[in-house]
mmCIF file with all atom_site columns, C-alpha atoms in Angstrom:
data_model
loop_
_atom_site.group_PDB
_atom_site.id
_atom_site.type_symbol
_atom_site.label_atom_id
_atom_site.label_alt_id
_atom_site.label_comp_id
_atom_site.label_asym_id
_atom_site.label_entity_id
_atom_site.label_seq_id
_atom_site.pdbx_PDB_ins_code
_atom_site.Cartn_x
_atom_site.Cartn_y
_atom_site.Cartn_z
_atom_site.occupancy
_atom_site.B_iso_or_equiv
_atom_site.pdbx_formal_charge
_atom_site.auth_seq_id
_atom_site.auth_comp_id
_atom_site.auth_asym_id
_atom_site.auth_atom_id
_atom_site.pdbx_PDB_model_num
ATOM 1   C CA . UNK A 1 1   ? -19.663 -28.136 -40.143 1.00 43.00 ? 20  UNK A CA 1
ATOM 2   C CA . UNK A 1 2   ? -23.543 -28.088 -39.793 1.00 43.00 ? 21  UNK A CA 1
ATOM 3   C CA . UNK A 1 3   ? -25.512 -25.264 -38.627 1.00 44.00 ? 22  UNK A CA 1
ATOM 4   C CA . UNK A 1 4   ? -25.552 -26.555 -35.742 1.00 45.00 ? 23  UNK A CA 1
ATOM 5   C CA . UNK A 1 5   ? -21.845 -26.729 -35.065 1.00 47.00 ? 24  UNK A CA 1
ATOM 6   C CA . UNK A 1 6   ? -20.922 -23.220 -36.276 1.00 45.00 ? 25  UNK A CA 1
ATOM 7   C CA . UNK A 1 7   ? -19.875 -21.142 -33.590 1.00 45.00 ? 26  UNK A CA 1
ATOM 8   C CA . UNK A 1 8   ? -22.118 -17.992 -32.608 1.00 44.00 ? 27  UNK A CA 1
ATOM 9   C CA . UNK A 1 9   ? -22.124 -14.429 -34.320 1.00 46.00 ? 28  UNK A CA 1
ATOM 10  C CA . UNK A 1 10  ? -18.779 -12.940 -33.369 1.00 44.00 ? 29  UNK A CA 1
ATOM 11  C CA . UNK A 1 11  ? -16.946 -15.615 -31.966 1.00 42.00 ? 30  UNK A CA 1
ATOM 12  C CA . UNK A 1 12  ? -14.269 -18.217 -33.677 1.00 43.00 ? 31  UNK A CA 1
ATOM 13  C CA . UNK A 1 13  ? -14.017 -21.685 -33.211 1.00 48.00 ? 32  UNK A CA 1
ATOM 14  C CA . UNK A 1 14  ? -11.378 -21.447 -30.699 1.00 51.00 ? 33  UNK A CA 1
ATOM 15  C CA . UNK A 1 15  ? -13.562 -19.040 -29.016 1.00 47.00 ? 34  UNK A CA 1
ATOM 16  C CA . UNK A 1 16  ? -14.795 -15.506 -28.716 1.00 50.00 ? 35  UNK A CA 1
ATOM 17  C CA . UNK A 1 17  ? -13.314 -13.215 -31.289 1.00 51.00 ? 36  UNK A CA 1
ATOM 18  C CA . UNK A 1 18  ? -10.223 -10.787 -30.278 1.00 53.00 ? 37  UNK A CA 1
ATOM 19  C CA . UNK A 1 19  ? -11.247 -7.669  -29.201 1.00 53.00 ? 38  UNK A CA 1
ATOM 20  C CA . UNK A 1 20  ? -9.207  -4.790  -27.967 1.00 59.00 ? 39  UNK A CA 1
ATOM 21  C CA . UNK A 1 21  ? -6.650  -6.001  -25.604 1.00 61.00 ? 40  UNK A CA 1
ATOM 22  C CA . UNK A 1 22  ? -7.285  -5.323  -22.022 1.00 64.00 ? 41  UNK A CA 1
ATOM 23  C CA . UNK A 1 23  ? -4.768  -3.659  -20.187 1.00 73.00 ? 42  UNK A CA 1
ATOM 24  C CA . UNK A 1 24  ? -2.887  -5.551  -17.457 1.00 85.00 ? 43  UNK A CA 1
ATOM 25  C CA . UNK A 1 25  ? -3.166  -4.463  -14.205 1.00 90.00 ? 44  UNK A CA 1
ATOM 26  C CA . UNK A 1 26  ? -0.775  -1.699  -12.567 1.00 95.00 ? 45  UNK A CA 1
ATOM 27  C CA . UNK A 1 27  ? 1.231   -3.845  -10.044 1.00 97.00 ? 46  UNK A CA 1
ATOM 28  C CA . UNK A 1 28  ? 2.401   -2.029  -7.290  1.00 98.00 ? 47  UNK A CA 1
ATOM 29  C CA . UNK A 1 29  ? 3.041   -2.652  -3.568  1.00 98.00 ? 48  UNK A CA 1
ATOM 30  C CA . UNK A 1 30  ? 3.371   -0.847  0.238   1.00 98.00 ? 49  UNK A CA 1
ATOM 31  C CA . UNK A 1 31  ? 3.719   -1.189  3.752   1.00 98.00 ? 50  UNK A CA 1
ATOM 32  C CA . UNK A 1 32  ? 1.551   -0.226  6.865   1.00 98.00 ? 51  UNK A CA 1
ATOM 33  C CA . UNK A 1 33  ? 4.397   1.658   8.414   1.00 98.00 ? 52  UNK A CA 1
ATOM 34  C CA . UNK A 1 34  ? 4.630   1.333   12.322  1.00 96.00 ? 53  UNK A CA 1
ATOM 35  C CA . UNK A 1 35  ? 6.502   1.896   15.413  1.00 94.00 ? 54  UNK A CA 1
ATOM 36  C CA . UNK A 1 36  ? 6.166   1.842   19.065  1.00 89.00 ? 55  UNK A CA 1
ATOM 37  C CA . UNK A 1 37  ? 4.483   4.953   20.210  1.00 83.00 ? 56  UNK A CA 1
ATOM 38  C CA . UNK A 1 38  ? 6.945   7.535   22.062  1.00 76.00 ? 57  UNK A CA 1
ATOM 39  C CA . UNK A 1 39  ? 4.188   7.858   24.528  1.00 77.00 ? 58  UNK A CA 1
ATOM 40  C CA . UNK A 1 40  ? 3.322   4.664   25.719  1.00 75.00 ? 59  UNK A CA 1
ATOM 41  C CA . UNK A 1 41  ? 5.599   1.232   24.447  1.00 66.00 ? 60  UNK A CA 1
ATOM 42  C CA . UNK A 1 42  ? 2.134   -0.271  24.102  1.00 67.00 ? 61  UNK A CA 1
ATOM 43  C CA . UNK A 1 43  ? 0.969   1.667   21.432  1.00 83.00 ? 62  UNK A CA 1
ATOM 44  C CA . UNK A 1 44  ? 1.661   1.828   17.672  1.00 90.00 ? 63  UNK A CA 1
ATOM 45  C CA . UNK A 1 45  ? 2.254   4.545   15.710  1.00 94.00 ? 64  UNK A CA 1
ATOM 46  C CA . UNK A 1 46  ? 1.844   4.222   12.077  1.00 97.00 ? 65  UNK A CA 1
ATOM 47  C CA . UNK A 1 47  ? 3.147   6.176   9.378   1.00 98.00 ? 66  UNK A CA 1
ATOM 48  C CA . UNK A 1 48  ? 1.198   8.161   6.591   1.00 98.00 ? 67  UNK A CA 1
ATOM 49  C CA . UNK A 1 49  ? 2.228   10.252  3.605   1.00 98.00 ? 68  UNK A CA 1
ATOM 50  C CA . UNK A 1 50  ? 0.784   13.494  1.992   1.00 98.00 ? 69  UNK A CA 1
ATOM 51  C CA . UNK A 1 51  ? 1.091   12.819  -1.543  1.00 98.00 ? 70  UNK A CA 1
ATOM 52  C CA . UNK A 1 52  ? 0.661   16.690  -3.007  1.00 97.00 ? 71  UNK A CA 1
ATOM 53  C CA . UNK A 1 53  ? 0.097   15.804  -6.502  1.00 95.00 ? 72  UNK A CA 1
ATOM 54  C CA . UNK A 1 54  ? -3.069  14.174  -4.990  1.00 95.00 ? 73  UNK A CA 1
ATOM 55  C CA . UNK A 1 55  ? -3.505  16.299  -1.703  1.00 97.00 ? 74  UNK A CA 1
ATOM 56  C CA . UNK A 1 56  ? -4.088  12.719  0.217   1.00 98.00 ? 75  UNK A CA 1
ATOM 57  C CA . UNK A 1 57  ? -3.114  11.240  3.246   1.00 98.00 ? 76  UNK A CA 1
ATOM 58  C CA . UNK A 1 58  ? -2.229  7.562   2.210   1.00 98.00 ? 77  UNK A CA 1
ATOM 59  C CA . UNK A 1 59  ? 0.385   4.571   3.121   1.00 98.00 ? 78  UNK A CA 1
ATOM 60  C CA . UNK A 1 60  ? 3.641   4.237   1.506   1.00 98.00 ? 79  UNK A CA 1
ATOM 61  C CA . UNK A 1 61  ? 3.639   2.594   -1.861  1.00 98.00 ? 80  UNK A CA 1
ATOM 62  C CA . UNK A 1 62  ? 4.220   2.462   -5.482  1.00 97.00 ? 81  UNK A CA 1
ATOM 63  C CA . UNK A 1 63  ? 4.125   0.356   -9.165  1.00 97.00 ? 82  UNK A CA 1
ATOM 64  C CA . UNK A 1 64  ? 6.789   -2.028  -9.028  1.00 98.00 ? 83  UNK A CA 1
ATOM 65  C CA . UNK A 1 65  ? 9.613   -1.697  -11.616 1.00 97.00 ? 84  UNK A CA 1
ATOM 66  C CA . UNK A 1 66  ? 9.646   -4.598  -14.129 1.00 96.00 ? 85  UNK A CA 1
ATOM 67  C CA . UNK A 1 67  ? 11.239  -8.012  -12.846 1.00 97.00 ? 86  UNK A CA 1
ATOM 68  C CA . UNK A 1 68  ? 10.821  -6.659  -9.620  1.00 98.00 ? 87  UNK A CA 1
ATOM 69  C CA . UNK A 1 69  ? 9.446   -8.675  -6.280  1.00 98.00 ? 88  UNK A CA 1
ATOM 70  C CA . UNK A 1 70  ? 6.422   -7.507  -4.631  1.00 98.00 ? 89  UNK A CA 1
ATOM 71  C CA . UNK A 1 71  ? 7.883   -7.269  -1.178  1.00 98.00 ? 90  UNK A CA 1
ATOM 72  C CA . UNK A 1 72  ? 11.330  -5.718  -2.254  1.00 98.00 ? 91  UNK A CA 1
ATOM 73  C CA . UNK A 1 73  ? 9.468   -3.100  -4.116  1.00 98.00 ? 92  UNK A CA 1
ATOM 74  C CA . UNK A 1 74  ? 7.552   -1.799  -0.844  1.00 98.00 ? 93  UNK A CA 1
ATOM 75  C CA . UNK A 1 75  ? 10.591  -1.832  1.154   1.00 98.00 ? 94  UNK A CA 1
ATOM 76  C CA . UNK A 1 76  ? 12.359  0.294   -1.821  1.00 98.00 ? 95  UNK A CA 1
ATOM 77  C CA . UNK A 1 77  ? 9.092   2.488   -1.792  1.00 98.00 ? 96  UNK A CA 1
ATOM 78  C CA . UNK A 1 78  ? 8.770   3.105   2.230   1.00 98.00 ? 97  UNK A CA 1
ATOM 79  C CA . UNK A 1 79  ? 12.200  4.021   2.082   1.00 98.00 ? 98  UNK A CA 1
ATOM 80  C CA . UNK A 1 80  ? 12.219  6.513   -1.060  1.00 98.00 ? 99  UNK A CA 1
ATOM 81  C CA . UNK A 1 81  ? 8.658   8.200   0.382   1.00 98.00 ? 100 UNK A CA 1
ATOM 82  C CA . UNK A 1 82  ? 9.330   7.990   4.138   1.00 98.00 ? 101 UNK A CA 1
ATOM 83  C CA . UNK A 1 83  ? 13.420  7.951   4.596   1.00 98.00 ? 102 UNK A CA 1
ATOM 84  C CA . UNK A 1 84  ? 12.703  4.814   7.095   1.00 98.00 ? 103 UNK A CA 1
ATOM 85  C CA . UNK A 1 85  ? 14.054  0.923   6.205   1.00 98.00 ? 104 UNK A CA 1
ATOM 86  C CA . UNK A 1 86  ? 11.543  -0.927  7.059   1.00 97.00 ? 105 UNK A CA 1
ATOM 87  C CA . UNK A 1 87  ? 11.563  -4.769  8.589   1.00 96.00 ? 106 UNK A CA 1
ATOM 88  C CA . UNK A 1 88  ? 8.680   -6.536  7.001   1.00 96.00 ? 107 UNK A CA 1
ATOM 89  C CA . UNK A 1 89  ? 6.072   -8.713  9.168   1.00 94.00 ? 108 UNK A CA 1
ATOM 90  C CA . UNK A 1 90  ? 2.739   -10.530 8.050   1.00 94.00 ? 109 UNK A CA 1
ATOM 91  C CA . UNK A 1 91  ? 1.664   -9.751  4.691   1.00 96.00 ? 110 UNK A CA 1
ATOM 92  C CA . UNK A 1 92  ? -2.190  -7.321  4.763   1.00 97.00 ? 111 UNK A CA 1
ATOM 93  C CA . UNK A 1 93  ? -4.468  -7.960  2.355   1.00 97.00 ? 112 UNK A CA 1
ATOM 94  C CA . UNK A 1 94  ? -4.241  -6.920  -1.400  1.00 98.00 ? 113 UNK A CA 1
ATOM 95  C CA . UNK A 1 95  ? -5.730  -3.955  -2.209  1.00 97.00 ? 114 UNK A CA 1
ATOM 96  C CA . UNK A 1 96  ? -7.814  -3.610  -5.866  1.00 96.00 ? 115 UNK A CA 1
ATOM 97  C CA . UNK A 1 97  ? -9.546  -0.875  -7.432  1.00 95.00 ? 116 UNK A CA 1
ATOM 98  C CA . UNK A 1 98  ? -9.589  1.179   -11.104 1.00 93.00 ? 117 UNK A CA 1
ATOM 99  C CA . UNK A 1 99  ? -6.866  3.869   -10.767 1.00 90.00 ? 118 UNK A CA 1
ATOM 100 C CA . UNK A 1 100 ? -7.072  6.260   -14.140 1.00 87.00 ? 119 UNK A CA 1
ATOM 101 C CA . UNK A 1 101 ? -9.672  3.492   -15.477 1.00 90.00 ? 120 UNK A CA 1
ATOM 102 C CA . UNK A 1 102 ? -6.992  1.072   -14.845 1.00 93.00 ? 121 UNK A CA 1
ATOM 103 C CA . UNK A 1 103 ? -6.813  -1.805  -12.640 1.00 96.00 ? 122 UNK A CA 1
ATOM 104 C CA . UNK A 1 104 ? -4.361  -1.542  -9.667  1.00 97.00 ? 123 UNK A CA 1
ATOM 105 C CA . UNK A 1 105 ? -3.587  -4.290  -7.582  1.00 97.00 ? 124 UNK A CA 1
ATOM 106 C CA . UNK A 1 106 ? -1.879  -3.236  -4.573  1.00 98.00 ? 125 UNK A CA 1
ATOM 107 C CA . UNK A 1 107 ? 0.277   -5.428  -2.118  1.00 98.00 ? 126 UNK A CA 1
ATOM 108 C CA . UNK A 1 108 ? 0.705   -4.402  1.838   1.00 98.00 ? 127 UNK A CA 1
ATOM 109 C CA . UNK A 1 109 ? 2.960   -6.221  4.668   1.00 98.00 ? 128 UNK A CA 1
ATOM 110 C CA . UNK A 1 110 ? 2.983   -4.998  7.828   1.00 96.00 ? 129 UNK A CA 1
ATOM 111 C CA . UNK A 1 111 ? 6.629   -3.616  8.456   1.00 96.00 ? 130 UNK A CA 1
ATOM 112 C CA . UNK A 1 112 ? 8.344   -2.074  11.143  1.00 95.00 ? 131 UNK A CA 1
ATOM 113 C CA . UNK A 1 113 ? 10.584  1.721   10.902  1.00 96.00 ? 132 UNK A CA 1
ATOM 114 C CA . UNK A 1 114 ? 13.531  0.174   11.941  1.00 95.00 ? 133 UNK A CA 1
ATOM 115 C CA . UNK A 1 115 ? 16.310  3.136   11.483  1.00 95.00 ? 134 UNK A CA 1
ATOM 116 C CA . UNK A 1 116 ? 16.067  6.703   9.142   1.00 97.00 ? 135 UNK A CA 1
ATOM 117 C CA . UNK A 1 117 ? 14.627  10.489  9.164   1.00 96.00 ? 136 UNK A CA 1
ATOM 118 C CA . UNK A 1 118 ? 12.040  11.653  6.693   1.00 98.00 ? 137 UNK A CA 1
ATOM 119 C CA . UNK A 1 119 ? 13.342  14.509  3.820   1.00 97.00 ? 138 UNK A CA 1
ATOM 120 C CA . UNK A 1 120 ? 10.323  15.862  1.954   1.00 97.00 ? 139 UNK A CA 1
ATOM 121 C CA . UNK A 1 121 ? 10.361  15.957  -1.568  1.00 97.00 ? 140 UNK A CA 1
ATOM 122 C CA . UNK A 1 122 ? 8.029   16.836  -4.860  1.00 96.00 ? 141 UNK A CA 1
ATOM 123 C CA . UNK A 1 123 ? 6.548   12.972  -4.567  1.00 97.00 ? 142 UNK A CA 1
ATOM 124 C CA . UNK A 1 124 ? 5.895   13.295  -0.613  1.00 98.00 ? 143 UNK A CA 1
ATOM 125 C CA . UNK A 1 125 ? 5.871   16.544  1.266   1.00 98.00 ? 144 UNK A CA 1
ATOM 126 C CA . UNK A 1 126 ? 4.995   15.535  4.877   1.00 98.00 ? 145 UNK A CA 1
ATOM 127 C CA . UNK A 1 127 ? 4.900   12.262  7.416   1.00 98.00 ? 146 UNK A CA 1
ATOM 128 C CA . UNK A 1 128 ? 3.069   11.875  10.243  1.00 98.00 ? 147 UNK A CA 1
ATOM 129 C CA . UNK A 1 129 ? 3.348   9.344   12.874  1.00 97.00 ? 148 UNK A CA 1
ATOM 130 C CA . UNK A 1 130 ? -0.446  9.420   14.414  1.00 95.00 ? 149 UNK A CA 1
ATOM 131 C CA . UNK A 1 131 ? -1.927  6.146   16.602  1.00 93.00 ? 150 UNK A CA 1
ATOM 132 C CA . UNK A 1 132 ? -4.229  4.088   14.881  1.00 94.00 ? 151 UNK A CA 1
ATOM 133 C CA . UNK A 1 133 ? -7.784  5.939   15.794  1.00 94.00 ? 152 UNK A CA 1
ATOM 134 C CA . UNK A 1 134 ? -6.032  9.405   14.279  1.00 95.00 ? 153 UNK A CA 1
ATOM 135 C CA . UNK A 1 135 ? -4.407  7.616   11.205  1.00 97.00 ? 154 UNK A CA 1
ATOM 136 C CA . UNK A 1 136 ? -7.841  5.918   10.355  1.00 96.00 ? 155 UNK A CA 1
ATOM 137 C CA . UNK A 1 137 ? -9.460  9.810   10.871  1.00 97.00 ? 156 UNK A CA 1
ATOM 138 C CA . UNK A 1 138 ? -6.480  11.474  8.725   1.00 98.00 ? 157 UNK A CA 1
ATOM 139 C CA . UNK A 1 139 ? -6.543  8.480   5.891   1.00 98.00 ? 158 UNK A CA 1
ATOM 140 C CA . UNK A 1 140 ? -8.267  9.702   2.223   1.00 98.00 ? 159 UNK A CA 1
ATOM 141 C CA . UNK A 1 141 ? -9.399  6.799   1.354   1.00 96.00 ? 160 UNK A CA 1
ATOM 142 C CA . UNK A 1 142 ? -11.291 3.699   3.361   1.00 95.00 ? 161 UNK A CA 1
ATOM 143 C CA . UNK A 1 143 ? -10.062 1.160   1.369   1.00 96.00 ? 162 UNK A CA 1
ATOM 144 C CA . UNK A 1 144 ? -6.414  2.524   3.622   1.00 97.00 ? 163 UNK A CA 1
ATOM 145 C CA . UNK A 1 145 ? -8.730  2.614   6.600   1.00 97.00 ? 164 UNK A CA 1
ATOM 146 C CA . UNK A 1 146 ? -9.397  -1.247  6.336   1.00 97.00 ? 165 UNK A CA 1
ATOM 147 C CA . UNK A 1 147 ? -5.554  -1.893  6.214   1.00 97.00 ? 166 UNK A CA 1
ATOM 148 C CA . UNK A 1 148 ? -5.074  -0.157  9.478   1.00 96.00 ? 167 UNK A CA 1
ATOM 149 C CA . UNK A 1 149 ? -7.447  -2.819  10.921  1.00 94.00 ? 168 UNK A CA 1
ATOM 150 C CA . UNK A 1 150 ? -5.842  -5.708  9.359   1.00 95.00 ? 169 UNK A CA 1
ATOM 151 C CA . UNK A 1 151 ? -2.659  -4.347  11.082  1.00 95.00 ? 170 UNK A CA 1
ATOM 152 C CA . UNK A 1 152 ? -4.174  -4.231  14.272  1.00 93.00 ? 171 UNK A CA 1
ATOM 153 C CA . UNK A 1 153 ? -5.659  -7.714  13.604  1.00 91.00 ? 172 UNK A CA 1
ATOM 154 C CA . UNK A 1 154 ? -1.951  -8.800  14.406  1.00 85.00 ? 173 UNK A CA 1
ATOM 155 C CA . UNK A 1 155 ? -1.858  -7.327  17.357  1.00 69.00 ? 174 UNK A CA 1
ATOM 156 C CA . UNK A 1 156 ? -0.180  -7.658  19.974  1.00 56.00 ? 175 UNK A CA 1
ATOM 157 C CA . UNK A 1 157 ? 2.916   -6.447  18.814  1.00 53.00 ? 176 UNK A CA 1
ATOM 158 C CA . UNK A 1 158 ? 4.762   -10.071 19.143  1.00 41.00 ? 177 UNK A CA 1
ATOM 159 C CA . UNK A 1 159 ? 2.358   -11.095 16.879  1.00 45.00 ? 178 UNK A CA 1
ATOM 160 C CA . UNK A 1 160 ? 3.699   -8.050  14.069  1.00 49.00 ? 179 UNK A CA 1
ATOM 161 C CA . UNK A 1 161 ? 6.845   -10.595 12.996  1.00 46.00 ? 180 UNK A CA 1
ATOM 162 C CA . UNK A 1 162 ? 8.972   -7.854  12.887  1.00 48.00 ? 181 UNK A CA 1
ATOM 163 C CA . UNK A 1 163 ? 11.219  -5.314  15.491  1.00 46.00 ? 182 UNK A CA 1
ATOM 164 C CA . UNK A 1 164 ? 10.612  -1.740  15.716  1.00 47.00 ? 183 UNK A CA 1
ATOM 165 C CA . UNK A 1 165 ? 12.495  1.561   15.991  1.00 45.00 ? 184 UNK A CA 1
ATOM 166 C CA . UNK A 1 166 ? 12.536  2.062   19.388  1.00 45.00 ? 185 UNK A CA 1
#
């Protein structure tokens, strides 16, 4: 191999030269919880959890166990942080961002409270069902904020794909 030919400084023929191994992202997944408001059957109501350990206001989610699919893991977590089953509709955008200096890729649906009562526990303390304008206000984060206007992007309700708790 000529000068020319020789791969640069710190790489290896078949490319650059292993490093430390990057850590795969945390896969997890959630729902934007909703139901018809009590108020007014035009209205949503959408569903947010108080996480103590974090003191935040957030939607219901959570890493996915291994093997496990995306969707069935944020049915599984609405129901263990919220007590509701949940009928999922369109899917929301993914969600990415460093969690712990990890990357965390975070799926969303859409997904109507179709039957159950919330029990607090040491992972989620409180629920509240607030209209959109108040669940953007009470959200921690914005990058939650944004989901609650990709929900309302498939508004009407018809356009949800799923049936809600009456």
């Amino acid at each position: 191999m000529s000068t020319e030919d020789a791969p640069p400084p710190g790489t290896s023929p078949g490319g650059p030269a292993p490093g430390p191994a990057t850590p795969a992202a945390v896969r997890a997944a959630g729902c934007v919880l909703w139901r018809r408001s009590a108020r007014t059957a035009a209205a949503l109501e959408l569903c947010l959890v108080h996480r103590p350990k974090y003191d935040d206001w957030s939607h219901p989610k959570g890493k996915l166990k291994r093997g496990e699919d995306p969707l069935a893991a944020a049915l599984r977590e609405v129901a263990e942080e919220t007590g509701y089953t949940a009928a999922p509709g369109a899917e929301l955008p993914t969600v990415r961002y460093l969690a712990d200096g990890r990357s965390k890729e975070v799926r969303y649906w859409a997904a109507a409270a179709t039957t159950g009562h919330f029990v607090p526990s040491d992972e989620v303390d409180r629920i509240l069902w607030l209209e959109p304008p108040a669940a953007r206000a009470r959200l921690t984060r914005s990058r939650d904020r944004d989901l609650v206007d990709a929900l309302l992007a498939t508004h009407p309700l018809g356009r949800l794909g799923t049936t809600p708790c009456p």
